[in-house]
Amino acid sequence: MIHDLWYKNAVVYSLDVETFLDASGDGCGDFEGLSRRLDYLEALGVDAVWLAPFQPSPRRDDGYDIADYYGVDPRFGSGGDFVEFMREAESRGIRVLIDLVVNHTSDRHRWFREGRDTGSPLHDWYVWSKTRPTNFRRGVVFPGEQTETWAYDRAAREYYFHRFYDFQPDLNMDNPRVREEVRRIMGFWLELGVSGFRVDAVPFILEEAPRSRRKPTTHFEYLEEFREFLQWRVGDAILLGEANVPPDQTLPYFADGDGLHLMFNFWVNQHLFLSLATGDARPLAAALQATRKLPPTGQWAHFLRNHDELDLGRLAAHDRRTVFEAFGPEPSMQLYGRGIRRRPAPMLGDQARLRLAYSLVLSLPGTPVLRYGDEIGMGDDLRLKDRAAIRTPMQWSNERNAGFSRAETLARPVISRGAFGYDTVNVEEQQRDAGSLLRWTTRMIRLRKQCPEVGWGEWRIVPSGSRAVLAIEYVWRGNTIVSVHNLAQEPREAKLRLGGGALTNLMDVEEIRAGHDGIHRVTLDAYGYRWLRLGDVNQALARQVVD
Ligand code: GLC
């Protein structure tokens, strides 16, 4: 078995401690609750969890506004609870990744409060301008919620740069002391046992503040600096970067193997939704091709939905409209026209299509990242503001508060009504139902891990004879896997020219032999999918054991 580059064949599960399980009974999830649910995560089969920020924070951006990098927000428990959790995770072989949010701090962070004094050494930890820059509206990340990127600070009597909300002043990464502090933050959490970081807003961390009209420089060397530090401290720790950039700009983030290990593939994500909306696999296939090139140690992280809106900003205008019409037609489902604030289950509507979408994500060449609640098909609450719609508590059972908490009032409301209410959608019932989405997801995760070819292999898109069908072949160490997905609402037949041997269905008792013309014909139901092994299965297993 391969232990190095573990992230190449891992399944990652993302969650927010706040909404997972409340053990203390105060209405807010906590580390003790999360620890109690590690058995659940182990049974699900995930290799790593990625935790949303849990450090002390005013939580005006759900924790992405950190006020102290070296602690645990008391509402989630103590540092002791964190260490207990780490120990419990380790004993189950579950790795822990945490968010590294260092593009900005909260405006309540001591560094910013003291840095407002222009005489303080901390002043230069942020990005200031004595006059209002002419481009003070440029580079807004949250249009509709944010109008400018430079705000006036009365105490400093200067303007400070904030790429995101005005309560999130950007750190000045060009200041070597700030970068030293970032290394210290990484070192601190690595010492407590984390296996790496999901790095928030990478392009903005690296980009100098846009003070003038000229294009700001992106300092990829800072990333290499962080990577070097990380790897010297803990050899197999990783950086998983959030960088929603077009394909022609991605490679520098991997820095030939000296930058990010993993990067979320937003390009594929948006084109995957376009393909789901149109029933045409070609946009997804083209997106995979466009992002094919990676250094050998680099890897894409694929996801269906995350904790943010489904950002459609990289699609051409008419394609974006198509996806909005299919999956977010109502204004309440949209987030200021930038994206869709829904969970997959209500968005895709149909169980077959939902399973197709997850089978796709698990089979795309790369590392799948799942999000809590999607394994049971949780819904969204569009009455809640902005992204809060998709950040509701985990639905464990049909008991009061979905079994999430015994408190009278909750920090965040559970979904209690409608088709996605917790009496209908919950873990406890799905565990007992062999046909449930939870049981299906568990099987699929196991299958994905039995097919290291998907994470490690060389892959190619195989012509299928149908524009609705995406077929991918993965070859690794002499073994070949083929995945076939029908995005259409009607049955399809895929005609694959793969070379010798029979195809064995890895999910069912089925063998498909090539016809006299050398073509394997795979019949697929509406939204049907197959994971297949080409050639002799026993030989393939023997090869795996030998390796
Ligand atoms: C990232 C996070 C998002 C947050 C933003 C500002 O995009 O995913 O949730 O609001 O950074 O930190």
GROMACS .gro file of N, CA and C in nm, residues 20 24 38 42 60 160 164 167-168 178 213 215 236 267 274 286 291 339 351 363 426 430 434 464 481 500 529:
model
   81
   20PHE      N    1  -2.234   2.049   1.339
   20PHE     CA    2  -2.226   1.903   1.330
   20PHE      C    3  -2.299   1.834   1.445
   24SER      N    4  -2.267   1.984   2.431
   24SER     CA    5  -2.281   2.058   2.557
   24SER      C    6  -2.425   2.102   2.583
   38LEU      N    7  -1.713   1.069   1.521
   38LEU     CA    8  -1.603   1.015   1.441
   38LEU      C    9  -1.629   0.872   1.397
   42GLU      N   10  -1.594   0.737   1.027
   42GLU     CA   11  -1.511   0.620   0.997
   42GLU      C   12  -1.592   0.518   0.917
   60ARG      N   13  -1.873   3.708   1.182
   60ARG     CA   14  -1.960   3.785   1.091
   60ARG      C   15  -1.951   3.725   0.951
  160TYR      N   16  -0.787   5.143   0.449
  160TYR     CA   17  -0.727   5.009   0.449
  160TYR      C   18  -0.793   4.924   0.341
  164PHE      N   19  -1.236   4.132   0.077
  164PHE     CA   20  -1.370   4.080   0.105
  164PHE      C   21  -1.450   4.186   0.183
  167PHE      N   22  -1.510   4.431   0.725
  167PHE     CA   23  -1.462   4.389   0.859
  167PHE      C   24  -1.351   4.284   0.847
  168GLN      N   25  -1.300   4.266   0.726
  168GLN     CA   26  -1.189   4.171   0.703
  168GLN      C   27  -1.071   4.241   0.637
  178VAL      N   28   0.482   3.934   0.857
  178VAL     CA   29   0.349   3.871   0.842
  178VAL      C   30   0.367   3.728   0.792
  213ARG      N   31  -0.336   5.150  -1.142
  213ARG     CA   32  -0.404   5.085  -1.255
  213ARG      C   33  -0.326   4.966  -1.308
  215LYS      N   34  -0.139   4.614  -1.339
  215LYS     CA   35  -0.181   4.483  -1.290
  215LYS      C   36  -0.095   4.443  -1.170
  236ASP      N   37   0.444   1.479   0.521
  236ASP     CA   38   0.331   1.444   0.435
  236ASP      C   39   0.210   1.536   0.455
  267TRP      N   40  -1.313   2.526  -1.225
  267TRP     CA   41  -1.343   2.526  -1.369
  267TRP      C   42  -1.426   2.403  -1.403
  274LEU      N   43  -2.293   2.279  -1.588
  274LEU     CA   44  -2.343   2.309  -1.723
  274LEU      C   45  -2.381   2.177  -1.793
  286ALA      N   46  -1.446   1.888  -2.191
  286ALA     CA   47  -1.353   1.994  -2.233
  286ALA      C   48  -1.285   2.056  -2.112
  291THR      N   49  -0.778   2.134  -1.796
  291THR     CA   50  -0.705   2.139  -1.670
  291THR      C   51  -0.623   2.012  -1.649
  339GLY      N   52  -2.422   3.345  -0.813
  339GLY     CA   53  -2.425   3.199  -0.805
  339GLY      C   54  -2.554   3.151  -0.740
  351GLN      N   55  -3.341   1.160  -0.747
  351GLN     CA   56  -3.239   1.073  -0.683
  351GLN      C   57  -3.141   1.015  -0.784
  363SER      N   58  -1.554   0.993  -0.939
  363SER     CA   59  -1.474   0.926  -1.042
  363SER      C   60  -1.391   1.023  -1.125
  426ASN      N   61  -3.276   1.199   0.740
  426ASN     CA   62  -3.186   1.193   0.856
  426ASN      C   63  -3.101   1.066   0.851
  430GLN      N   64  -3.169   0.645   0.741
  430GLN     CA   65  -3.098   0.598   0.620
  430GLN      C   66  -2.999   0.486   0.653
  434ALA      N   67  -3.138  -0.011   0.331
  434ALA     CA   68  -3.031  -0.052   0.239
  434ALA      C   69  -3.033   0.026   0.108
  464SER      N   70  -1.762   0.797  -2.682
  464SER     CA   71  -1.869   0.705  -2.641
  464SER      C   72  -1.976   0.693  -2.747
  481ILE      N   73  -0.936   0.096  -1.531
  481ILE     CA   74  -1.074   0.119  -1.486
  481ILE      C   75  -1.140   0.208  -1.591
  500GLY      N   76  -0.860  -0.508  -2.570
  500GLY     CA   77  -0.902  -0.642  -2.531
  500GLY      C   78  -0.967  -0.657  -2.396
  529TYR      N   79  -2.502   0.506  -1.470
  529TYR     CA   80  -2.355   0.514  -1.460
  529TYR      C   81  -2.300   0.375  -1.433
   0.00000   0.00000   0.00000
